[in-house]
Structure formats: structure tokens, C-alpha cells
XYZ file of C-alpha atoms in Angstrom:
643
model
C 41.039 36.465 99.481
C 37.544 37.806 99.388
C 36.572 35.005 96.746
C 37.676 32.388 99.804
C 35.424 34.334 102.379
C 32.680 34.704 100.183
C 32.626 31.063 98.835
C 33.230 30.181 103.241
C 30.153 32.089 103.873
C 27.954 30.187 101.789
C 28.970 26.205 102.751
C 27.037 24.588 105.667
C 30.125 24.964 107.851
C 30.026 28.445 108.069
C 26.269 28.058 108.984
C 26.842 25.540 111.293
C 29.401 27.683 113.069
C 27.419 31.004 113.291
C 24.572 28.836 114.622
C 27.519 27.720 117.411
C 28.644 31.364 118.017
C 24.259 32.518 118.395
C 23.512 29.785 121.011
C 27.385 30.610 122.675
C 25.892 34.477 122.677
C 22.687 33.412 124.107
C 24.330 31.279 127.234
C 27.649 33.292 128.119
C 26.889 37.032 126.607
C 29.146 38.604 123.719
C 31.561 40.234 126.134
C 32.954 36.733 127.559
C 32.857 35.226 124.138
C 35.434 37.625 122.648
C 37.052 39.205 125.781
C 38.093 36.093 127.870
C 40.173 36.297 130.763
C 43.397 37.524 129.345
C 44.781 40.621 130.275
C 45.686 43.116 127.686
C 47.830 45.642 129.173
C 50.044 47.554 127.529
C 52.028 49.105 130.147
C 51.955 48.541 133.622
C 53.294 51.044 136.210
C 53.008 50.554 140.132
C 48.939 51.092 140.110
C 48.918 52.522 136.855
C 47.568 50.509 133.586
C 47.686 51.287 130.567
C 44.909 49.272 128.182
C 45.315 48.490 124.695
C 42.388 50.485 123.771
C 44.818 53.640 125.353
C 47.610 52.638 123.491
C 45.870 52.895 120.249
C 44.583 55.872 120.705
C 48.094 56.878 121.812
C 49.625 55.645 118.873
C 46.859 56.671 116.661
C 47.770 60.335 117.261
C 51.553 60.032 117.059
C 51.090 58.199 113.447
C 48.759 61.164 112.401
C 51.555 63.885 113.778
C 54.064 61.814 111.490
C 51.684 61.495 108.040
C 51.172 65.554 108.829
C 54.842 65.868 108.959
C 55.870 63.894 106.038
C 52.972 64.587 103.930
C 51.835 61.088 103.227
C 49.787 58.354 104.746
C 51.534 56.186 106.881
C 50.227 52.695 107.371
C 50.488 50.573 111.165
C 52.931 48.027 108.787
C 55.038 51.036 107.718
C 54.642 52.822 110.895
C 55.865 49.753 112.941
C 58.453 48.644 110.364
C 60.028 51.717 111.148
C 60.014 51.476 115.137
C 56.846 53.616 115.635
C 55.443 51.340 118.031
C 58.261 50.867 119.503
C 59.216 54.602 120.601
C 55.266 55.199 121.552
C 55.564 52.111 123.748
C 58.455 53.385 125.548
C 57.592 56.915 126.309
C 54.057 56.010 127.171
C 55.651 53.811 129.498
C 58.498 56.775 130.586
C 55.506 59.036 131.208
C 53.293 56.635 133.464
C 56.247 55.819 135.288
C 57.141 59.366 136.706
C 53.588 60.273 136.962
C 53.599 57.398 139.573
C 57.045 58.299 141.108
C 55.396 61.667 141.540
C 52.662 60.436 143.517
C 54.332 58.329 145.395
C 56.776 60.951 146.853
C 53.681 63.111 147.206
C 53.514 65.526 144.581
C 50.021 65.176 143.785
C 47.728 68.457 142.230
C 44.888 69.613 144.494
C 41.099 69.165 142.855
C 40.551 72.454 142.774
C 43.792 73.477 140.682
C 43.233 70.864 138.799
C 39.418 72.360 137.945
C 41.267 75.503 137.725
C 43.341 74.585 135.034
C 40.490 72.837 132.899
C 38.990 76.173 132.886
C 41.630 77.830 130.722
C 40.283 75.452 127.866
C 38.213 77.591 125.532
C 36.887 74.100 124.076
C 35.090 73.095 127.125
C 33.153 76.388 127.374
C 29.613 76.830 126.211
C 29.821 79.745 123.260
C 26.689 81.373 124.540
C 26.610 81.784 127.923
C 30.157 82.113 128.104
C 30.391 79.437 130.816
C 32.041 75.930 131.168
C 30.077 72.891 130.272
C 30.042 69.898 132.025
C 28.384 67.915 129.099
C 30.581 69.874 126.242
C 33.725 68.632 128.789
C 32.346 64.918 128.632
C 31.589 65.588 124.551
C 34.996 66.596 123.531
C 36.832 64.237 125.722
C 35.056 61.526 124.038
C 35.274 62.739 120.652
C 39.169 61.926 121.322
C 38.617 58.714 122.948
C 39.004 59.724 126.721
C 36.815 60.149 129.957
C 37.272 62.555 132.264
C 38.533 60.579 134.634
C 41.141 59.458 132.567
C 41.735 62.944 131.024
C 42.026 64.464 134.811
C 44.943 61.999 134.971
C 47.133 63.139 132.415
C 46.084 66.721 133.838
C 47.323 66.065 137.406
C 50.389 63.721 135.897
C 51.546 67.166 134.018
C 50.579 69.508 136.606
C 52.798 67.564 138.894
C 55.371 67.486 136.309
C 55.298 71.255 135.702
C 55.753 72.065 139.206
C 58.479 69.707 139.596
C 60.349 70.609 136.791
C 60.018 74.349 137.859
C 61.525 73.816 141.120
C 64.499 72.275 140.089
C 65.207 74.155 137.179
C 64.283 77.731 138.951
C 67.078 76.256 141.788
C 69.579 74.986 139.583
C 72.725 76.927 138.194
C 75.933 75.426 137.477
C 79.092 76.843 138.761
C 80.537 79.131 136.564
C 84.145 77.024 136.065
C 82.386 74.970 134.104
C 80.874 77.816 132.014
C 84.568 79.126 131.865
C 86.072 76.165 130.467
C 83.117 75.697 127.890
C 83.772 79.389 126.590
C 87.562 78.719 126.843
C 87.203 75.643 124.688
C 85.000 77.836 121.870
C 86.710 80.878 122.411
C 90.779 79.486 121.436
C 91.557 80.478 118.113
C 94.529 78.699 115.584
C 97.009 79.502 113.266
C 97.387 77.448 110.541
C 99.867 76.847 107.372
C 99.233 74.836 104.221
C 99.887 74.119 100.809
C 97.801 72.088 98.538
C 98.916 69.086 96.200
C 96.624 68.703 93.142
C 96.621 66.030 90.114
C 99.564 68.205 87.984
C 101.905 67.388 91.236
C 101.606 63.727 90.847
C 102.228 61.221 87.869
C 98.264 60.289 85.989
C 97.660 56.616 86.403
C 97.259 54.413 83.106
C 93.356 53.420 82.120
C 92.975 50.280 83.841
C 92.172 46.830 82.558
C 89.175 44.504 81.869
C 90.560 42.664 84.607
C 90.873 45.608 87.365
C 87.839 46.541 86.405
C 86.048 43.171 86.759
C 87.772 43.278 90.602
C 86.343 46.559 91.390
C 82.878 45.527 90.003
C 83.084 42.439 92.940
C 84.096 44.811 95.583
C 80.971 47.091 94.847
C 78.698 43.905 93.960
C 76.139 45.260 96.615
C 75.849 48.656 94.909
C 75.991 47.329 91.476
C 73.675 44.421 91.811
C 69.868 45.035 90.536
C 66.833 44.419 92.347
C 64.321 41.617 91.508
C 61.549 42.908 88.869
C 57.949 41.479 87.768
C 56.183 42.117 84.950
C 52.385 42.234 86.087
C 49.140 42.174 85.039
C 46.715 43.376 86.808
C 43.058 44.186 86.721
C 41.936 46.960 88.445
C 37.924 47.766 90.020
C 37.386 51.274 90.023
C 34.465 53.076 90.829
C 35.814 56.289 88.750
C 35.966 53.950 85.468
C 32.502 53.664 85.537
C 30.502 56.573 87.319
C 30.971 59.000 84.423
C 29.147 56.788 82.173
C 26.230 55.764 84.681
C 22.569 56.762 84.068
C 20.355 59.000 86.650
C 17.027 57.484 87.490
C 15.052 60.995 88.002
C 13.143 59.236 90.890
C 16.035 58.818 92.810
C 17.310 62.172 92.299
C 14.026 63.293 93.467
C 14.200 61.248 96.780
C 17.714 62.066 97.473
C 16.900 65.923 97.201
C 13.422 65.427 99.507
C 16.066 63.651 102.192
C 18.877 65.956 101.685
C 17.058 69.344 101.308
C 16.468 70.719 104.919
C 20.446 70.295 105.471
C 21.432 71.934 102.348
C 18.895 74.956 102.510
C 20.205 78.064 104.481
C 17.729 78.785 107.595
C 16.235 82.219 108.589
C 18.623 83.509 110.941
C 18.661 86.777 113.593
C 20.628 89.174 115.359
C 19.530 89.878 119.071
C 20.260 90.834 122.335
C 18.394 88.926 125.476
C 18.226 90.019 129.040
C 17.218 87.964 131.554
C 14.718 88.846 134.278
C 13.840 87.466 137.396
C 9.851 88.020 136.982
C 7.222 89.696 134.948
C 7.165 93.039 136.741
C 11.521 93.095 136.582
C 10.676 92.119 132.675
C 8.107 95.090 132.219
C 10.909 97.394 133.653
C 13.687 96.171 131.585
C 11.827 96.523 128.408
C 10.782 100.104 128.992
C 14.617 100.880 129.853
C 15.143 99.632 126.512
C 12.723 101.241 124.632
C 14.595 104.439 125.952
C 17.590 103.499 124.263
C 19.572 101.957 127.535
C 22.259 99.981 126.385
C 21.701 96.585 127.008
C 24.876 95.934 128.593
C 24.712 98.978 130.974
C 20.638 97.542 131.646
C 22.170 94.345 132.606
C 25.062 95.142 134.616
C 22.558 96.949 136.473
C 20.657 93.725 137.579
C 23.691 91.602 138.161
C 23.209 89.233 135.237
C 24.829 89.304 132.013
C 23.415 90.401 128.630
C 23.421 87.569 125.831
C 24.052 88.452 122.419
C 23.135 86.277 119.606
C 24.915 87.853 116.084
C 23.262 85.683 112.493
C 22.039 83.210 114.314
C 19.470 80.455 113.583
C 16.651 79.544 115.571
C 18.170 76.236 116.999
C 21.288 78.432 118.295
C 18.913 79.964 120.974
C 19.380 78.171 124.044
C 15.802 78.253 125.609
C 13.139 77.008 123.023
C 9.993 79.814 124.027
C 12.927 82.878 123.619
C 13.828 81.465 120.416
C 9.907 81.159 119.276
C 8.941 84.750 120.017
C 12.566 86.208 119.012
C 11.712 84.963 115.486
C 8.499 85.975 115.436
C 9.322 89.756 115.940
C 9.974 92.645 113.425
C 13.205 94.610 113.631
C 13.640 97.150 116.520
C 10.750 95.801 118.518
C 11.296 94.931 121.889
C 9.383 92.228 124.029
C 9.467 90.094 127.746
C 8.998 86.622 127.369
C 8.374 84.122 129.941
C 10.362 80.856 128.439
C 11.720 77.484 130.161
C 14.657 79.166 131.531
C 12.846 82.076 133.385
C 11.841 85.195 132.315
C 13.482 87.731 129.424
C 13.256 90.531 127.387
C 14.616 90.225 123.879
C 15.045 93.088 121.156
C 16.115 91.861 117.241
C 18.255 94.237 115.505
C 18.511 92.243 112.015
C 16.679 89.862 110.429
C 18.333 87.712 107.543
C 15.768 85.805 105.356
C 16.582 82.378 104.612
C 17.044 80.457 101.411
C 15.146 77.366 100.612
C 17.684 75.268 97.970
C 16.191 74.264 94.780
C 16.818 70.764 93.248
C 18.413 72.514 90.133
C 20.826 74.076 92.482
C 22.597 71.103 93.754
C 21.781 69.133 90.920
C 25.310 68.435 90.043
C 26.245 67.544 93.758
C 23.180 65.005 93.901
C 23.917 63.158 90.869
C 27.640 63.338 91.550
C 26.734 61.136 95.122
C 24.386 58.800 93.214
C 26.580 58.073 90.356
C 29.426 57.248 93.297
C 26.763 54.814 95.034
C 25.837 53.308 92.161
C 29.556 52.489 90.785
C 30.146 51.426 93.956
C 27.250 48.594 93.847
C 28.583 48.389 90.364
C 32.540 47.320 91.518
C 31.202 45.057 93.593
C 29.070 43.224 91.386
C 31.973 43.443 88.765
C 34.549 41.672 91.750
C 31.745 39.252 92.364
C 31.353 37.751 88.363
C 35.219 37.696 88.534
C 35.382 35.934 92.023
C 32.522 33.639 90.311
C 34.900 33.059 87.289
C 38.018 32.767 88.485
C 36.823 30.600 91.703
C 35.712 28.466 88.405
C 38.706 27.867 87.441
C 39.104 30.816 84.654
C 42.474 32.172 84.678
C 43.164 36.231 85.705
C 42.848 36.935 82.052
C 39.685 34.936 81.391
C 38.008 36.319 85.057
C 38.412 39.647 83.532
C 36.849 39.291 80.270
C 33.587 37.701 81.959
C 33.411 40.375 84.111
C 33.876 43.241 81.278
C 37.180 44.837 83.131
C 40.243 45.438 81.326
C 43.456 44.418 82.029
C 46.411 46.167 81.889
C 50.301 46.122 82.274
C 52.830 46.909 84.831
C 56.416 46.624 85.160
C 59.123 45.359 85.349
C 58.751 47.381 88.744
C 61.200 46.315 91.662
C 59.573 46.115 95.281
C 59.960 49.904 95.892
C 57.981 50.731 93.095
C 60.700 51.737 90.478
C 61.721 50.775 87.003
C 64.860 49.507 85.636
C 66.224 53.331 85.203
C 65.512 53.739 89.098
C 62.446 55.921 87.902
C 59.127 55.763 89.856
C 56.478 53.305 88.083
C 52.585 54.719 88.104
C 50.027 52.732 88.911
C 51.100 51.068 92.058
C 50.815 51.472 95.836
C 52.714 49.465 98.392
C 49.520 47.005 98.919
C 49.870 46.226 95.486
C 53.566 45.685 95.195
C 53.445 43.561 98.849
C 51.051 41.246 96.832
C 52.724 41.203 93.975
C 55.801 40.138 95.481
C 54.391 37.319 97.472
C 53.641 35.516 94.083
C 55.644 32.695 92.291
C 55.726 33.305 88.460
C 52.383 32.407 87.061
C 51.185 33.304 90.293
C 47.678 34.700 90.345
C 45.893 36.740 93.560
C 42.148 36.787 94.729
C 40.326 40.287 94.473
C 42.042 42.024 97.195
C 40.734 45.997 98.379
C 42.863 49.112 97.878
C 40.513 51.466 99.670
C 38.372 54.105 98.606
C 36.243 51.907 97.349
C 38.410 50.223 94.733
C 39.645 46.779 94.100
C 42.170 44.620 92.060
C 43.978 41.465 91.207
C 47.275 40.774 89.851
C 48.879 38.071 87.805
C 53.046 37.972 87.791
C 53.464 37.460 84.073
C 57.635 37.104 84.485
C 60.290 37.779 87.576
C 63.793 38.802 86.553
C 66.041 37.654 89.755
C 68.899 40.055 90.793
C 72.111 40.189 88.911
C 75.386 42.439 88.159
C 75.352 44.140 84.832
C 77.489 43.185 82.225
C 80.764 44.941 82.203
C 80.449 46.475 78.436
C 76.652 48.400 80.375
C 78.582 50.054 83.023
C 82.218 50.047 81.891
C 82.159 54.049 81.470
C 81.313 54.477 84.867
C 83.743 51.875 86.384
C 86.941 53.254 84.553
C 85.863 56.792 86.197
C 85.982 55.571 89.364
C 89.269 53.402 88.996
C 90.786 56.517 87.988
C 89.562 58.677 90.784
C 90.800 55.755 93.132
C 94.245 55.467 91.654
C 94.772 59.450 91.599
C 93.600 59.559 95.449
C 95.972 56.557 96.515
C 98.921 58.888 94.476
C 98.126 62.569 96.258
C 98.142 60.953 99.424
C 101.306 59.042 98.584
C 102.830 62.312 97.778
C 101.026 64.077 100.775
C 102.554 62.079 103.028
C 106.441 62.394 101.562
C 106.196 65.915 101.625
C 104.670 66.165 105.623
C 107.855 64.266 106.502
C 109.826 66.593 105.167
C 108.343 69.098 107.059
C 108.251 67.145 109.829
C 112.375 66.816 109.620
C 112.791 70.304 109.607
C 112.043 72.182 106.328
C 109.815 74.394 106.495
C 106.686 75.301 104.667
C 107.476 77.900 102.362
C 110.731 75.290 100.672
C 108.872 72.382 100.870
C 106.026 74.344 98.739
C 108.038 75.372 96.721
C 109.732 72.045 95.541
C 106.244 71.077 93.856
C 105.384 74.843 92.515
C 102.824 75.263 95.380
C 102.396 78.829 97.796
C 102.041 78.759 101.393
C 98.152 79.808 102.604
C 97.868 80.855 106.008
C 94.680 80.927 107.972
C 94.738 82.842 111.357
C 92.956 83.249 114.262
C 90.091 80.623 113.741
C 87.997 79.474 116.462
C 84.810 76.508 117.052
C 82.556 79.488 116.038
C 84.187 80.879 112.700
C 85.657 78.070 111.432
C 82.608 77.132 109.576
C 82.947 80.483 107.651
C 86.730 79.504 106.127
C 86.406 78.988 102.373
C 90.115 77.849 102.330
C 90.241 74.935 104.136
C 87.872 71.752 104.080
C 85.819 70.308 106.608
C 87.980 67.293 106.874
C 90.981 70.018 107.203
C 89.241 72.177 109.958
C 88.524 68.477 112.174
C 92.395 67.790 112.081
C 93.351 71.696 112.911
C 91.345 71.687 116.152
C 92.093 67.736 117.072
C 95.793 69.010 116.291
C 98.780 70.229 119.027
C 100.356 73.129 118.211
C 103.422 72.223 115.850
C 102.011 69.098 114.604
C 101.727 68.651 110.762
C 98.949 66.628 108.914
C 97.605 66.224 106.118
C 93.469 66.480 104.962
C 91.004 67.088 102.168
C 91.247 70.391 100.215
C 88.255 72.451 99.148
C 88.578 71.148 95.745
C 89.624 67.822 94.159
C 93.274 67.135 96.181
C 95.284 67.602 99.229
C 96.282 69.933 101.941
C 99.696 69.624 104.128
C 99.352 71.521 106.752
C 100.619 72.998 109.705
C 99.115 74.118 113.016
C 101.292 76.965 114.252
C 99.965 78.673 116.746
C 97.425 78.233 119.695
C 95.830 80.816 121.698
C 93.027 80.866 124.302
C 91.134 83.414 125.131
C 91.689 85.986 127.774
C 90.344 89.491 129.853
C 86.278 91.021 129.111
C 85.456 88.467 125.971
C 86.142 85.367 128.022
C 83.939 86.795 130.933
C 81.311 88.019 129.033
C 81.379 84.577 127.262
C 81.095 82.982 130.514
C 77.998 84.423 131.928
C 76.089 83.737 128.350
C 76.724 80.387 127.930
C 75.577 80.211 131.581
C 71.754 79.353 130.832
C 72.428 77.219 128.372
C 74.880 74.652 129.960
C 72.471 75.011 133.251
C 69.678 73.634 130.538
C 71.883 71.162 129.304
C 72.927 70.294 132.727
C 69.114 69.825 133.961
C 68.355 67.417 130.772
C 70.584 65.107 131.887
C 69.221 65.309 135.331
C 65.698 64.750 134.025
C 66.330 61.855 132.196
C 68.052 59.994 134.982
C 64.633 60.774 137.205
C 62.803 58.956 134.103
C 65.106 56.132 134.788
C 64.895 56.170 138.269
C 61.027 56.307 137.866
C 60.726 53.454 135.651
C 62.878 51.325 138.444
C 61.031 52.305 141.818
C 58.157 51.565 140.446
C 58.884 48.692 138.280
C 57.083 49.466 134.880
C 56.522 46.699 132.699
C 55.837 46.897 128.737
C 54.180 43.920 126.775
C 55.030 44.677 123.021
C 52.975 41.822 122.270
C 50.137 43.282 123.329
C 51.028 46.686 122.133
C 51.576 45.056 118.336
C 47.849 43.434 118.728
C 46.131 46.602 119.805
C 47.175 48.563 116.489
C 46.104 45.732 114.365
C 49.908 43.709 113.971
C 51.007 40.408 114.735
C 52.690 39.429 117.611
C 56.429 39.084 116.679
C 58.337 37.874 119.989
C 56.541 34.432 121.815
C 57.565 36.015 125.453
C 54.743 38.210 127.139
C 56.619 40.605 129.239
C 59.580 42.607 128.708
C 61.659 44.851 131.344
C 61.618 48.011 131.920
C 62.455 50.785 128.778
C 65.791 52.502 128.268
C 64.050 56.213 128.722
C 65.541 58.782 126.136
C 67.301 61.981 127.268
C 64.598 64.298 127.164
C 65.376 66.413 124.110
């Protein structure tokens, strides 16, 4: 691929069309060139649109929550193949749509809550003075990609939320029958009889046959099948194959430390306490209170204005430049007014830290560890030109390689998740690799395509070995184990089932245990919130006692390898203080429950009034994807209960 663009860049036709795009610049301007009249809106909400630009940003942040979560990158491919774009689509457009309802029906934030409420953000506060910054407000926002208008937005949209939300929830309570019957429902306990049938109560089935075995290998085909594999070859550009070896040019080094060393040296800095005054004479006073040993505090208080206290800090942390200039001019203890930009002060330093000019021995090491990485990087890339040079000649992968002194090496077989025959993980691979790899006929050969971080390759498939079933003689073990387990499973149940009609008839229990050498188990007084504790009965077993009637028999999955018959006996609900007391608990939570499902049907109903409209299309082109569906518009989402 880049061999293509860089052999494009240097015909006539790619002059010929830069020239075009220049005098198509110089007539219409660059924004009409490559914006054009199409919209690209995301969502659409009553007034509200959402750009693509937004909806990057939106799903920018989700896809970083997720990589932090799983603890691995997650491309926009993988990220979209696995409805990412999708579910941010929908709630962006679940949240714009109530955020409109709520306007609509008036709930709308006054301004100065609204300031209010961005003035509980430390971030937005200057750390000097202590007070909120109107430029450090604008800084941060756009750091994160927003303006304030924009940011005031979602501020008022959950503000109005908040308040909603609080009204109906601090108003709602469900009646307590409906508590009752939930703590009725968790609260009856069962009695339950059983007796387990294992593989000594049954005949053992006879090893099956080549045949049988061939049968059972088609019904599992799809489990049993293997994946495609490729044997590769690849050749790989790495800028940590060569910067180990690479030379330091002592002028260089030299440069690099002259540019680098007024960052990397530690300053002078200064503690110091500053108290502003409104003139020279209020100044005069100040520092003679001070030199009296006033606290500075107490000093200030005294004037209405606040004392500022700088603690280690650098000259450039001193907010007006003249202060700063005569503050590190001082010895420690002695106390001075200054007249600066900002008005008039009197400062007193209480510490003085020297700073410490670096030396180029000192960061050596990090120096020539930065210009070994820029040269290897120049070095790849002259390295993936000579092979781009070769191979656009007509060498083959192998050839390319040689010319451009990189070795090759081999991969594989590796199936397209990266694993070996054995199913264990292959090194040397990342998906971008594999995704080219397995676009490739046999033979096939790739351009130089990136990997990131400054690296390179390009792959040849050497062989493909298609799918296919084992042989029968490879997994025959295996198969013959699971025949067996079948065939005993079919037989228990067989005899499961014969001896629960019996009891059904009439016997009871304790005879019809007895018959195959089993004992009778009884397990009493379980309810929905014990159950989980029983070590005698299954999961499967504990299902059927509670989706049982009282008397009915049945049969289910015993702790170990077999069968349980069993018996429900006895049901009991719950009754007197215990079933109260249960019914004022669970009180909250089924309210909670009750108001979820209320809040997601106002999503719904928001997302109707106001007629919000998504345009996947659009959404798919803003994080970097192709369009996948040919329509442009889409109805409204299916909002999710709000979890």
C-alpha cells in the first residue's frame, strides 16, 4: 500500500491533480472544497443536533472506558464489530431526546444555578488565588473537545434530569401488597424427598463402534472441524532492531542538550507569603505589622483581602511579574512592599531552595536514548523505501528483503485468531497482521503496511491449510468418552423415569429406594434465599423443587455424576413478624425497581414527542468506518431500561 502511494505521488497525474486542488483552494476556499453541503448529523432531536465531530468525541471516551476496563487497546474495527457504535449511538440519542422533552415541558435550570454548580469544579479554579477562572474554564473544556456553550448544555440537560428524577422518586412508594407478595414469594420454604440413581443402578453400555463413532463425529462437525491456517513469512521494520547498534554524532548530542537543557534543569524556587495593599502608605503599614511578627493571615483579614501563600515555588508560578522579580531577589526573613502590575504588596520569603542547572553527563543516557530512536526511525523508513523500490521492481518478498538488509522470518501455521494448531497463542502477531494475512491467496504477497509505533512489515502466505475434520484414529480417545457418557445418561434417565412412576402409582419413597439399594435424603424447609446454600441437591434439582406443586414427583441432575427422583412434600408460606418485617425491607427496593421501569418508558416517550432521528451512516464515518447500510436515516432507538 504505501509502495502504490509513494510511486502515485511521483507520476505527473498526481501533480496535475494537486495543481487542480491549489487553483480549486485559491477560487472556492478549503472549507467548501472538503465540507460541501451535506449534512453530517449524527443525531437529531427536536432543535437539538448532534455533529459528527460530538459523536467522536462521545465515542472516543466510551472506547477508552472499555480498553481501561479490559486492559487492552481496542480498535474503532473491533470496537464497532462488537456493537460499540451502536450502543453510543443510541444512548447519545436517549439522552438528547429527554433533555429536549425536558425543555419542552419547561424544566429548564436557571443561569445562575447553573453558574452555581460549575463552581463546585475544583478544575476550573485558579490554584493561587483560590478563585474560578474564566480562561482555565474555556482551557479545560477544550482540552476535552467542548465549548462552554456546549458544556453548559449537558450541565442544564443533567440538572434538569436530577431534579426530575428527585421528584418522582422522593414521591413514589409502591403499595405495600405488592411488597407482601414479593416477600411471600421469597419467604415459602419446601420439603423435599429424594433418592439418587448412579452408574452401579443401571446396566454399562458396550464400547461403541467405528461406525457410531464416525456418526457422532458428523453431529459435532462444527466443534470438531479446524480452522483455516497459513504459514507466513513476513519481514518485519523495527526501529528497536536497529537503535542499539546506531552511532552518536557528539555534535548532535551537543545541540540536543543546548535545546533541551532549560526544561530538564530544576529552577530556583521560594516559599512566601504576599499581602496585598491598596497604596504605598497601607504597604508601609503592613510591612511594619509584619516585622512585629503579625501573622500574615490575622494582618490580612484585617484589611479585607486575603493573604497568598506561595510554598516551593518557581518564579513563573507568581502571578504578577514585578512581585515575582523582587520576591526572588530577597534573602530569607526579610520583608518588603512592592508596587507591581497588579497593585501594591508586601511580600516576606521564608525559604529559599537553590536550583540545579543539569549537566550533559547527567542525562546523557536519556539524550542518546531519543537520538538513537530518531535516527532508527529515519533508518525504517529508508529500509521500507529500498524494499518498496525492489519489490515495486518486480523482486519477490524474499528478494525485497535481502536488498534492503532485513531479515525474514517465519510464522505459523496460525489460524485468524492468532493460535496454533494446539489452540495455543502464536507470538509475533497482532490482529493488523493476521487481517492482512488473511486477505491473501497462496503466494500472495502485501505492500509495506504500518503497525504503529513506528514499525512496519510485509507478509508473504507461503501455504493455507483449508478447514477439515480430523481423522478418526487423532481423536478416537476422546470420541469413545463421550459416546459412553451419552449412552450412560440416556440409561439413568431411562431408569429415572421407571422408578418416578412408581412413585407416582403409589409407592412410596423409602420402598421404591430401596428396590435399587438407594436411602431416602430429605431436605426441609428451603426457601429462594437458602437454597443456594444446599450441598445435596443440584441446581437443576433446586429449579424443578420451586417450579414444582406440592406432591408432584420429578426427576433432575444430582450433585455428582447421576440422577435424583424426587419428591416435593410439603409447601409452606410464610406467616406473623418475619413476613412483616420482610415486607417493609424489600419496600425500597421494589419502589427502585418500580421507578426504573418508569424511567425508561419517559426515555421512550422522549424519543417519540420529539421525534429523534439517528444516521448510523454518519455515525460509522465520523469514527473513521465505512458506511455499511445505503439508507441515510433510521427511526427512532429502542432506549434501554436504565440499569
Amino acid at each position: 500500500m504505501l509502495a502504490a502511494i509513494r510511486q502515485f505521488a511521483k507520476s505527473w497525474v498526481a501533480l496535475v491533480l494537486i495543481g487542480l486542488l491549489v487553483v480549486s483552494f485559491a477560487l472556492f476556499g478549503i472549507n467548501d472544497v472538503f465540507t460541501g453541503s451535506t449534512s453530517n448529523a449524527v443525531v437529531t432531536a427536536g432543535s437539538r443536533t448532534v455533529s459528527a465531530a460530538d459523536f467522536k468525541r462521545e465515542f472516543d471516551s466510551f472506547r477508552k472506558g472499555a480498553e481501561q476496563q479490559v486492559g487492552q487497546p481496542i480498535t474503532n474495527e473491533m470496537a464497532a464489530a462488537n456493537g460499540l457504535d451502536t450502543r453510543v449511538l443510541n444512548e447519545v440519542a436517549s439522552r438528547e431526546a429527554f433533555g429536549e422533552m425536558l425543555a419542552k415541558i419547561g424544566i429548564k435550570p436557571s443561569d445562575t444555578l447553573i453558574t452555581r454548580e460549575l463552581q463546585k469544579i475544583p478544575a476550573f479554579f485558579d490554584q493561587v488565588s483560590g478563585r474560578f477562572d474564566k480562561n482555565l474554564y474555556a482551557e479545560r473544556l477544550n482540552e476535552n473537545g467542548l465549548t462552554p456553550p456546549a458544556f453548559e448544555l449537558i450541565m442544564r440537560d443533567q440538572v434538569a434530569g436530577s431534579h426530575m428524577v428527585s421528584a418522582l422518586a422522593n414521591g413514589l412508594r409502591v403499595p405495600r401488597a405488592y411488597t407482601a407478595l414479593g416477600a411471600i414469594y421469597a419467604m415459602e420454604s419446601r420439603d423435599v424427598g429424594y433418592f439418587t440413581i448412579d452408574p452401579r443402578n443401571v446396566t454399562a453400555p458396550a464400547l461403541p463402534t467405528d461406525a457410531q463413532l464416525s456418526e457422532l463425529m458428523k453431529e459435532n462437525a462444527a466443534a470438531l472441524t479446524r480452522p483455516e491456517f497459513r504459514t507466513l513469512t513476513v519481514v518485519h521494520f523495527s526501529p528497536a532492531m536497529i537503535s542499539a547498534n546506531l552511532p552518536i554524532d557528539p555534535a548532535e548530542l551537543q545541540k540536543r542538550f543546548e535545546f533541551r537543557r532549560d526544561t530538564l534543569s530544576r529552577p530556583e524556587t521560594r516559599s512566601l507569603v504576599q499581602i496585598p495593599a491598596k497604596d504605598a502608605a497601607a504597604a508601609q503599614a503592613v510591612a511594619a505589622r509584619l516585622a512585629k511578627g503579625e501573622d500574615p493571615g490575622a494582618i490580612a483579614k484585617s484589611l479585607g483581602v486575603d493573604a497568598i501563600t506561595y510554598a516551593d515555588k518557581p518564579r513563573t508560578a507568581i502571578a504578577d511579574p514585578k512581585v515575582g522579580q523582587a520576591a526572588f531577589t530577597l534573602p530569607v526573613g526579610q520583608i518588603t512592599p512592592v508596587k507591581g502590575d497588579l497593585g501594591f504588596a508586601v511580600i516576606r520569603v521564608s525559604k529559599v531552595t537553590p536550583g540545579q542547572a543539569v549537566t550533559l553527563e547527567e542525562i546523557r543516557p536519556q539524550l542518546e536514548a531519543e537520538l538513537r530512536k530518531d535516527a532508527a526511525a529515519e533508518k525504517v523508513y529508508e529500509m521500507t523505501q529500498a524494499y518498496d523500490d525492489a519489490h515495486g521492481g518486480g523482486a519477490n518478498l524474499a528478494e525485497s528483503a535481502k536488498k534492503a538488509n532485513v531479515p525474514t522470518f517465519t510464522i505459523g501455521p496460525v489460524s485468524a485468531q492468532g493460535a496454533g494448531p494446539q489452540g495455543q497463542p502464536v507470538s509475533g502477531i497482532n490482529p493488523k497482521l493476521l487481517a492482512t494475512a488473511f486477505s491473501l491467496p497462496q503466494g500472495g504477497e502485501s505492500g509495506v503496511e504500518e503497525a504503529g509505533n513506528g514499525e512496519y512489515y510485509a507478509i508473504r502466505v507461503e501455504k493455507i491449510t483449508p478447514k477439515s475434520m480430523p481423522p478418526l484414529a487423532e481423536v478416537k480417545p476422546q470420541l469413545v468418552r463421550v459416546w459412553m457418557m451419552r449412552e450412560m445418561v440416556k440409561r439413568l434417565q431411562v431408569k429415572a423415569d421407571e422408578l418416578a412412576a412408581r412413585v407416582r402409582k403409589g409407592e412410596t419413597l423409602e420402598a421404591v429406594a430401596s428396590s435399587i439399594g438407594a436411602r431416602v435424603g430429605r431436605a426441609t424447609g428451603l426457601d429462594r434465599r437458602n437454597a443456594g446454600q444446599s450441598q445435596a441437591l443440584s441446581q437443576d434439582a433446586l429449579i424443578k423443587t420451586f417450579g414444582a406443586k406440592p406432591g408432584e414427583v420429578y426427576t433432575a441432575e444430582a450433585p455428582t455424576f447421576g440422577l435424583v427422583v424426587a419428591k416435593l412434600e410439603a409447601v409452606r408460606a410464610p406467616t406473623g413478624p418475619t413476613l412483616a418485617r420482610m415486607t417493609e425491607e424489600s419496600r425500597p427496593q421494589m419502589t427502585e425497581s418500580t421507578f426504573r421501569e418508569i424511567q425508561a418508558d419517559a426515555q421512550k416517550a422522549a424519543g417519540t414527542l420529539v421525534k429523534v432521528k439517528t444516521y448510523p451512516n454518519n455515525a460509522r464515518l465520523a469514527i473513521g468506518l465505512e458506511p455499511i447500510e445505503p439508507k441515510k436515516d433510521a427511526p427512532a432507538p429502542k432506549t434501554e431500561k436504565a440499569k
